[in-house]
mmCIF file of N, CA and C in Angstrom:
data_model
loop_
_atom_site.group_PDB
_atom_site.id
_atom_site.type_symbol
_atom_site.label_atom_id
_atom_site.label_comp_id
_atom_site.label_asym_id
_atom_site.label_seq_id
_atom_site.Cartn_x
_atom_site.Cartn_y
_atom_site.Cartn_z
ATOM 1 N N MET A 104 -54.720 15.846 26.425
ATOM 2 C CA MET A 104 -53.683 16.515 26.531
ATOM 3 C C MET A 104 -52.314 15.788 26.964
ATOM 4 N N ARG A 105 -52.652 14.915 27.722
ATOM 5 C CA ARG A 105 -51.660 13.862 28.248
ATOM 6 C C ARG A 105 -51.190 12.928 26.927
ATOM 7 N N ALA A 106 -52.088 12.569 26.000
ATOM 8 C CA ALA A 106 -51.732 11.790 24.865
ATOM 9 C C ALA A 106 -50.756 12.528 23.993
ATOM 10 N N PHE A 107 -51.226 13.847 23.806
ATOM 11 C CA PHE A 107 -50.359 14.918 23.064
ATOM 12 C C PHE A 107 -48.804 14.910 23.570
ATOM 13 N N LEU A 108 -48.910 15.020 24.755
ATOM 14 C CA LEU A 108 -47.486 15.197 25.665
ATOM 15 C C LEU A 108 -46.480 13.946 25.398
ATOM 16 N N LEU A 109 -47.140 12.823 25.348
ATOM 17 C CA LEU A 109 -46.565 11.401 25.278
ATOM 18 C C LEU A 109 -46.212 11.740 23.779
ATOM 19 N N THR A 110 -46.778 11.696 22.890
ATOM 20 C CA THR A 110 -46.738 11.659 21.620
ATOM 21 C C THR A 110 -45.539 12.690 21.123
ATOM 22 N N ALA A 111 -45.610 14.008 21.766
ATOM 23 C CA ALA A 111 -44.575 14.752 21.363
ATOM 24 C C ALA A 111 -43.169 14.505 21.899
ATOM 25 N N SER A 112 -43.257 13.776 23.159
ATOM 26 C CA SER A 112 -41.939 13.516 23.681
ATOM 27 C C SER A 112 -41.292 12.326 23.095
ATOM 28 N N LEU A 113 -42.108 11.233 22.550
ATOM 29 C CA LEU A 113 -41.639 10.233 21.573
ATOM 30 C C LEU A 113 -41.069 10.839 20.415
ATOM 31 N N VAL A 114 -41.837 11.677 19.626
ATOM 32 C CA VAL A 114 -41.247 11.999 18.612
ATOM 33 C C VAL A 114 -39.905 13.012 18.864
ATOM 34 N N ALA A 115 -39.687 13.587 19.779
ATOM 35 C CA ALA A 115 -38.490 14.308 20.218
ATOM 36 C C ALA A 115 -37.261 13.172 20.496
ATOM 37 N N VAL A 116 -37.641 12.166 21.069
ATOM 38 C CA VAL A 116 -36.377 11.198 21.555
ATOM 39 C C VAL A 116 -36.077 10.647 19.935
ATOM 40 N N SER A 117 -36.997 10.161 19.136
ATOM 41 C CA SER A 117 -36.667 9.376 17.916
ATOM 42 C C SER A 117 -35.844 10.454 16.823
ATOM 43 N N THR A 118 -36.412 11.650 17.198
ATOM 44 C CA THR A 118 -35.393 12.707 16.248
ATOM 45 C C THR A 118 -34.262 12.825 16.801
ATOM 46 N N ALA A 119 -34.219 12.712 17.991
ATOM 47 C CA ALA A 119 -32.941 12.938 18.629
ATOM 48 C C ALA A 119 -31.882 11.771 18.210
ATOM 49 N N SER A 120 -32.334 10.729 18.406
ATOM 50 C CA SER A 120 -31.582 9.452 18.157
ATOM 51 C C SER A 120 -31.048 9.314 16.636
ATOM 52 N N ALA A 121 -32.208 9.869 15.750
ATOM 53 C CA ALA A 121 -31.881 9.783 14.240
ATOM 54 C C ALA A 121 -30.628 10.691 14.032
ATOM 55 N N GLN A 122 -30.357 11.810 14.640
ATOM 56 C CA GLN A 122 -29.364 12.470 14.275
ATOM 57 C C GLN A 122 -27.979 12.007 14.555
ATOM 58 N N ARG A 123 -27.072 11.867 13.323
ATOM 59 C CA ARG A 123 -25.678 11.286 13.380
ATOM 60 C C ARG A 123 -24.750 12.225 13.391
ATOM 61 N N ALA A 124 -23.782 11.939 13.974
ATOM 62 C CA ALA A 124 -22.456 12.728 14.009
ATOM 63 C C ALA A 124 -21.878 12.421 12.459
ATOM 64 N N VAL A 125 -21.503 13.355 11.941
ATOM 65 C CA VAL A 125 -20.661 13.378 10.492
ATOM 66 C C VAL A 125 -19.362 13.964 10.695
ATOM 67 N N GLU A 126 -18.569 13.365 9.633
ATOM 68 C CA GLU A 126 -17.180 14.237 9.461
ATOM 69 C C GLU A 126 -16.959 14.400 8.208
ATOM 70 N N TYR A 127 -16.268 15.328 7.803
ATOM 71 C CA TYR A 127 -16.096 15.879 6.410
ATOM 72 C C TYR A 127 -14.383 15.644 5.951
ATOM 73 N N GLY A 128 -14.314 15.343 4.760
ATOM 74 C CA GLY A 128 -13.062 15.345 4.274
ATOM 75 C C GLY A 128 -13.227 15.920 3.030
ATOM 76 N N THR A 129 -11.701 16.584 2.720
ATOM 77 C CA THR A 129 -11.706 17.452 1.286
ATOM 78 C C THR A 129 -10.508 16.915 0.481
ATOM 79 N N LEU A 130 -10.781 16.379 -0.905
ATOM 80 C CA LEU A 130 -9.794 15.717 -1.536
ATOM 81 C C LEU A 130 -9.385 16.897 -2.671
ATOM 82 N N VAL A 131 -8.343 17.324 -3.003
ATOM 83 C CA VAL A 131 -8.102 18.489 -4.023
ATOM 84 C C VAL A 131 -7.293 17.596 -4.861
ATOM 85 N N SER A 132 -7.415 17.914 -6.259
ATOM 86 C CA SER A 132 -6.819 17.428 -7.121
ATOM 87 C C SER A 132 -6.267 18.790 -7.980
ATOM 88 N N SER A 133 -5.173 19.035 -8.028
ATOM 89 C CA SER A 133 -4.755 20.363 -8.782
ATOM 90 C C SER A 133 -3.580 20.324 -9.666
ATOM 91 N N THR A 134 -3.266 20.997 -10.500
ATOM 92 C CA THR A 134 -1.911 21.087 -11.160
ATOM 93 C C THR A 134 -0.579 20.868 -10.536
ATOM 94 N N LEU A 135 -1.003 21.211 -9.162
ATOM 95 C CA LEU A 135 0.342 21.237 -8.187
ATOM 96 C C LEU A 135 0.362 19.576 -7.598
ATOM 97 N N GLY A 136 -0.572 18.683 -7.555
ATOM 98 C CA GLY A 136 -0.796 17.650 -7.209
ATOM 99 C C GLY A 136 -2.184 17.123 -6.266
ATOM 100 N N TYR A 137 -2.134 16.117 -5.634
ATOM 101 C CA TYR A 137 -3.146 15.532 -4.820
ATOM 102 C C TYR A 137 -3.147 15.893 -3.334
ATOM 103 N N GLY A 138 -4.119 16.399 -2.791
ATOM 104 C CA GLY A 138 -4.316 16.558 -1.233
ATOM 105 C C GLY A 138 -5.355 16.195 -0.828
ATOM 106 N N TRP A 139 -5.267 15.933 0.836
ATOM 107 C CA TRP A 139 -6.339 15.423 1.523
ATOM 108 C C TRP A 139 -6.443 16.240 2.988
ATOM 109 N N GLU A 140 -7.756 16.472 3.334
ATOM 110 C CA GLU A 140 -7.660 17.230 4.707
ATOM 111 C C GLU A 140 -9.138 16.341 5.188
ATOM 112 N N ASP A 141 -8.957 16.079 6.766
ATOM 113 C CA ASP A 141 -9.917 15.444 7.206
ATOM 114 C C ASP A 141 -9.787 16.068 8.666
ATOM 115 N N PRO A 142 -10.722 15.535 9.527
ATOM 116 C CA PRO A 142 -10.454 16.337 11.078
ATOM 117 C C PRO A 142 -9.205 15.382 11.855
ATOM 118 N N ARG A 143 -8.680 14.468 11.158
ATOM 119 C CA ARG A 143 -7.615 13.751 11.916
ATOM 120 C C ARG A 143 -6.292 14.530 11.174
ATOM 121 N N GLY A 144 -6.234 15.507 10.302
ATOM 122 C CA GLY A 144 -5.006 16.055 9.804
ATOM 123 C C GLY A 144 -5.003 16.283 8.366
ATOM 124 N N ALA A 145 -4.078 16.880 7.784
ATOM 125 C CA ALA A 145 -3.971 17.035 6.457
ATOM 126 C C ALA A 145 -2.859 16.285 5.998
ATOM 127 N N VAL A 146 -2.922 15.585 4.587
ATOM 128 C CA VAL A 146 -2.044 15.070 3.638
ATOM 129 C C VAL A 146 -1.504 15.988 2.636
ATOM 130 N N PRO A 147 -0.260 16.414 2.704
ATOM 131 C CA PRO A 147 0.446 17.343 2.013
ATOM 132 C C PRO A 147 0.000 16.911 0.457
ATOM 133 N N LEU A 148 0.343 18.018 -0.519
ATOM 134 C CA LEU A 148 0.324 17.687 -1.755
ATOM 135 C C LEU A 148 1.500 16.745 -2.392
ATOM 136 N N GLU A 149 1.087 15.862 -3.189
ATOM 137 C CA GLU A 149 2.120 14.653 -3.600
ATOM 138 C C GLU A 149 1.476 14.708 -5.201
ATOM 139 N N ARG A 150 2.257 14.790 -6.127
ATOM 140 C CA ARG A 150 1.933 14.809 -7.589
ATOM 141 C C ARG A 150 1.739 13.105 -8.010
ATOM 142 N N ASP A 151 2.337 12.202 -7.386
ATOM 143 C CA ASP A 151 2.270 10.957 -7.589
ATOM 144 C C ASP A 151 0.918 10.311 -6.988
ATOM 145 N N ILE A 152 -0.145 9.615 -7.745
ATOM 146 C CA ILE A 152 -1.276 9.194 -7.451
ATOM 147 C C ILE A 152 -1.092 8.026 -6.362
ATOM 148 N N ALA A 153 -0.297 7.117 -6.815
ATOM 149 C CA ALA A 153 0.163 6.032 -6.031
ATOM 150 C C ALA A 153 0.584 6.313 -4.607
ATOM 151 N N ARG A 154 1.572 7.249 -4.748
ATOM 152 C CA ARG A 154 2.139 7.683 -3.266
ATOM 153 C C ARG A 154 1.244 8.431 -2.256
ATOM 154 N N PHE A 155 0.526 8.946 -3.100
ATOM 155 C CA PHE A 155 -0.449 10.098 -2.368
ATOM 156 C C PHE A 155 -1.537 8.923 -1.849
ATOM 157 N N ALA A 156 -1.965 8.057 -2.747
ATOM 158 C CA ALA A 156 -2.819 7.122 -2.300
ATOM 159 C C ALA A 156 -2.646 6.335 -1.068
ATOM 160 N N SER A 157 -1.210 5.868 -0.992
ATOM 161 C CA SER A 157 -0.830 5.076 -0.123
ATOM 162 C C SER A 157 -0.912 5.888 1.418
ATOM 163 N N ARG A 158 -0.807 7.119 1.264
ATOM 164 C CA ARG A 158 -0.845 8.116 2.527
ATOM 165 C C ARG A 158 -2.157 7.926 3.135
ATOM 166 N N LEU A 159 -3.240 7.526 2.156
ATOM 167 C CA LEU A 159 -4.679 7.353 2.535
ATOM 168 C C LEU A 159 -4.864 5.625 2.831
ATOM 169 N N ASN A 160 -4.017 5.054 3.058
ATOM 170 C CA ASN A 160 -4.288 3.316 3.124
ATOM 171 C C ASN A 160 -4.695 2.940 1.889
ATOM 172 N N CYS A 161 -4.752 3.344 0.708
ATOM 173 C CA CYS A 161 -5.185 2.916 -0.584
ATOM 174 C C CYS A 161 -4.286 2.517 -1.219
ATOM 175 N N ARG A 162 -4.442 1.315 -1.917
ATOM 176 C CA ARG A 162 -3.218 0.673 -2.869
ATOM 177 C C ARG A 162 -3.962 0.709 -4.063
ATOM 178 N N VAL A 163 -3.755 2.116 -4.834
ATOM 179 C CA VAL A 163 -4.229 2.113 -6.165
ATOM 180 C C VAL A 163 -3.290 2.746 -6.973
ATOM 181 N N ASN A 164 -3.481 2.968 -8.171
ATOM 182 C CA ASN A 164 -2.526 3.723 -9.172
ATOM 183 C C ASN A 164 -3.329 4.664 -10.085
ATOM 184 N N SER A 165 -4.611 4.939 -9.569
ATOM 185 C CA SER A 165 -5.457 5.967 -10.523
ATOM 186 C C SER A 165 -6.490 6.626 -9.700
ATOM 187 N N PHE A 166 -6.934 7.726 -10.314
ATOM 188 C CA PHE A 166 -7.832 8.778 -9.583
ATOM 189 C C PHE A 166 -9.098 7.957 -9.217
ATOM 190 N N ASN A 167 -9.658 7.086 -10.354
ATOM 191 C CA ASN A 167 -10.849 6.472 -10.062
ATOM 192 C C ASN A 167 -10.924 5.217 -8.983
ATOM 193 N N GLY A 168 -9.599 4.850 -9.036
ATOM 194 C CA GLY A 168 -9.379 4.016 -7.920
ATOM 195 C C GLY A 168 -9.320 4.378 -6.581
ATOM 196 N N LEU A 169 -8.796 5.613 -6.546
ATOM 197 C CA LEU A 169 -8.399 6.485 -5.300
ATOM 198 C C LEU A 169 -10.269 6.746 -4.809
ATOM 199 N N LEU A 170 -11.025 7.103 -5.590
ATOM 200 C CA LEU A 170 -12.357 7.322 -5.201
ATOM 201 C C LEU A 170 -13.191 6.254 -4.636
ATOM 202 N N ASN A 171 -12.898 4.965 -5.382
ATOM 203 C CA ASN A 171 -13.473 3.795 -4.891
ATOM 204 C C ASN A 171 -13.093 3.426 -3.514
ATOM 205 N N CYS A 172 -11.591 3.517 -3.327
ATOM 206 C CA CYS A 172 -11.116 3.300 -2.115
ATOM 207 C C CYS A 172 -11.607 4.129 -0.925
ATOM 208 N N LEU A 173 -11.994 5.320 -1.089
ATOM 209 C CA LEU A 173 -12.399 6.325 -0.238
ATOM 210 C C LEU A 173 -13.897 5.900 0.157
ATOM 211 N N GLY A 174 -14.375 5.421 -0.887
ATOM 212 C CA GLY A 174 -15.879 4.942 -0.830
ATOM 213 C C GLY A 174 -15.881 3.555 0.099
ATOM 214 N N ARG A 175 -14.760 2.650 0.210
ATOM 215 C CA ARG A 175 -15.155 1.730 0.714
ATOM 216 C C ARG A 175 -14.594 1.970 2.318
ATOM 217 N N GLN A 176 -13.926 3.137 2.671
ATOM 218 C CA GLN A 176 -13.608 3.614 3.950
ATOM 219 C C GLN A 176 -14.762 4.329 4.333
ATOM 220 N N GLY A 177 -15.969 4.531 3.799
ATOM 221 C CA GLY A 177 -17.253 5.168 4.439
ATOM 222 C C GLY A 177 -17.464 6.467 3.670
ATOM 223 N N TRP A 178 -16.416 7.052 3.162
ATOM 224 C CA TRP A 178 -16.514 8.502 2.610
ATOM 225 C C TRP A 178 -17.616 8.459 1.542
ATOM 226 N N ASP A 179 -18.627 9.636 1.398
ATOM 227 C CA ASP A 179 -19.689 9.524 0.491
ATOM 228 C C ASP A 179 -19.384 10.917 -0.186
ATOM 229 N N LEU A 180 -19.444 11.117 -1.403
ATOM 230 C CA LEU A 180 -19.171 12.507 -2.111
ATOM 231 C C LEU A 180 -20.422 13.343 -1.799
ATOM 232 N N ALA A 181 -19.918 14.564 -1.288
ATOM 233 C CA ALA A 181 -21.203 15.263 -0.962
ATOM 234 C C ALA A 181 -21.143 16.545 -1.976
ATOM 235 N N VAL A 182 -20.140 17.121 -2.514
ATOM 236 C CA VAL A 182 -20.045 18.050 -3.450
ATOM 237 C C VAL A 182 -18.686 18.204 -4.052
ATOM 238 N N THR A 183 -18.733 18.779 -5.242
ATOM 239 C CA THR A 183 -17.483 19.017 -5.756
ATOM 240 C C THR A 183 -17.696 20.389 -6.227
ATOM 241 N N TYR A 184 -16.654 20.983 -6.594
ATOM 242 C CA TYR A 184 -16.293 22.308 -7.343
ATOM 243 C C TYR A 184 -14.963 22.337 -8.069
ATOM 244 N N GLN A 185 -14.813 23.283 -8.892
ATOM 245 C CA GLN A 185 -13.628 23.850 -9.451
ATOM 246 C C GLN A 185 -13.107 25.057 -8.916
ATOM 247 N N ASP A 186 -11.868 25.338 -8.706
ATOM 248 C CA ASP A 186 -11.476 26.597 -8.411
ATOM 249 C C ASP A 186 -10.275 26.947 -9.031
ATOM 250 N N ALA A 187 -10.011 27.963 -9.825
ATOM 251 C CA ALA A 187 -8.862 28.398 -10.311
ATOM 252 C C ALA A 187 -8.473 29.929 -9.724
ATOM 253 N N SER A 188 -7.125 29.925 -9.703
ATOM 254 C CA SER A 188 -6.597 31.175 -8.973
ATOM 255 C C SER A 188 -5.113 31.263 -9.594
ATOM 256 N N THR A 189 -4.667 32.565 -9.496
ATOM 257 C CA THR A 189 -3.568 32.881 -10.097
ATOM 258 C C THR A 189 -2.483 33.169 -8.736
ATOM 259 N N THR A 190 -1.361 32.649 -8.788
ATOM 260 C CA THR A 190 -0.574 32.806 -7.676
ATOM 261 C C THR A 190 0.874 33.524 -8.433
ATOM 262 N N THR A 191 1.875 33.648 -7.485
ATOM 263 C CA THR A 191 3.049 34.220 -7.940
ATOM 264 C C THR A 191 3.799 33.385 -8.791
ATOM 265 N N SER A 192 3.519 31.796 -9.014
ATOM 266 C CA SER A 192 4.235 30.747 -9.802
ATOM 267 C C SER A 192 3.368 30.510 -10.875
ATOM 268 N N GLY A 193 2.342 31.220 -11.027
ATOM 269 C CA GLY A 193 1.258 30.862 -12.117
ATOM 270 C C GLY A 193 -0.111 30.497 -11.878
ATOM 271 N N ARG A 194 -0.743 30.074 -12.970
ATOM 272 C CA ARG A 194 -2.120 29.798 -12.688
ATOM 273 C C ARG A 194 -2.292 28.462 -12.074
ATOM 274 N N VAL A 195 -3.088 28.317 -11.029
ATOM 275 C CA VAL A 195 -3.343 26.885 -10.296
ATOM 276 C C VAL A 195 -4.887 26.518 -10.564
ATOM 277 N N THR A 196 -5.133 25.397 -11.226
ATOM 278 C CA THR A 196 -6.737 25.125 -11.365
ATOM 279 C C THR A 196 -6.647 23.861 -10.362
ATOM 280 N N ALA A 197 -7.865 23.838 -9.564
ATOM 281 C CA ALA A 197 -8.306 22.617 -8.750
ATOM 282 C C ALA A 197 -9.359 22.102 -8.808
ATOM 283 N N GLN A 198 -9.470 20.893 -8.827
ATOM 284 C CA GLN A 198 -10.873 20.279 -8.593
ATOM 285 C C GLN A 198 -11.111 19.910 -7.059
ATOM 286 N N VAL A 199 -12.065 20.315 -6.456
ATOM 287 C CA VAL A 199 -12.355 20.014 -4.890
ATOM 288 C C VAL A 199 -13.405 19.017 -4.751
ATOM 289 N N PHE A 200 -13.117 18.038 -3.962
ATOM 290 C CA PHE A 200 -14.092 17.128 -3.892
ATOM 291 C C PHE A 200 -14.408 17.040 -2.430
ATOM 292 N N VAL A 201 -15.646 17.443 -1.859
ATOM 293 C CA VAL A 201 -15.846 17.355 -0.359
ATOM 294 C C VAL A 201 -16.692 15.856 -0.203
ATOM 295 N N PHE A 202 -16.037 15.224 0.855
ATOM 296 C CA PHE A 202 -16.740 13.779 1.375
ATOM 297 C C PHE A 202 -17.347 14.183 2.733
ATOM 298 N N LYS A 203 -18.183 13.155 2.867
ATOM 299 C CA LYS A 203 -18.779 13.064 4.541
ATOM 300 C C LYS A 203 -18.840 11.799 4.761
ATOM 301 N N ARG A 204 -18.861 11.209 5.847
ATOM 302 C CA ARG A 204 -18.973 9.933 6.436
ATOM 303 C C ARG A 204 -19.723 10.232 8.108
ATOM 304 N N VAL A 205 -20.368 8.832 8.215
ATOM 305 C CA VAL A 205 -21.178 8.855 9.654
ATOM 306 C C VAL A 205 -19.851 8.479 10.526
ATOM 307 N N ARG A 206 -19.907 9.147 11.615
ATOM 308 C CA ARG A 206 -18.585 8.817 12.714
ATOM 309 C C ARG A 206 -19.399 7.688 13.746
#
């Protein structure tokens, strides 16, 4: 019984240390522009990719360059989906990219 309790306590400790805190960020590419939000706050929509990327500390001028820059910052793509809605100003289509990284 004693050996079992020792083994169980070691497993519990190793499992607890294996759990990592993660944070999530959301990148939106829509007909209105590009936007970003993470735990530190939101970057408002911007139509120009280079200006938008610079707000994320990325010096790029393409969407693929932006994705690569986010990867270098430790962000991993978790899921992506497309959203379409109709607003008073017309139809808005958005591609949403959800990223996560270990803190």
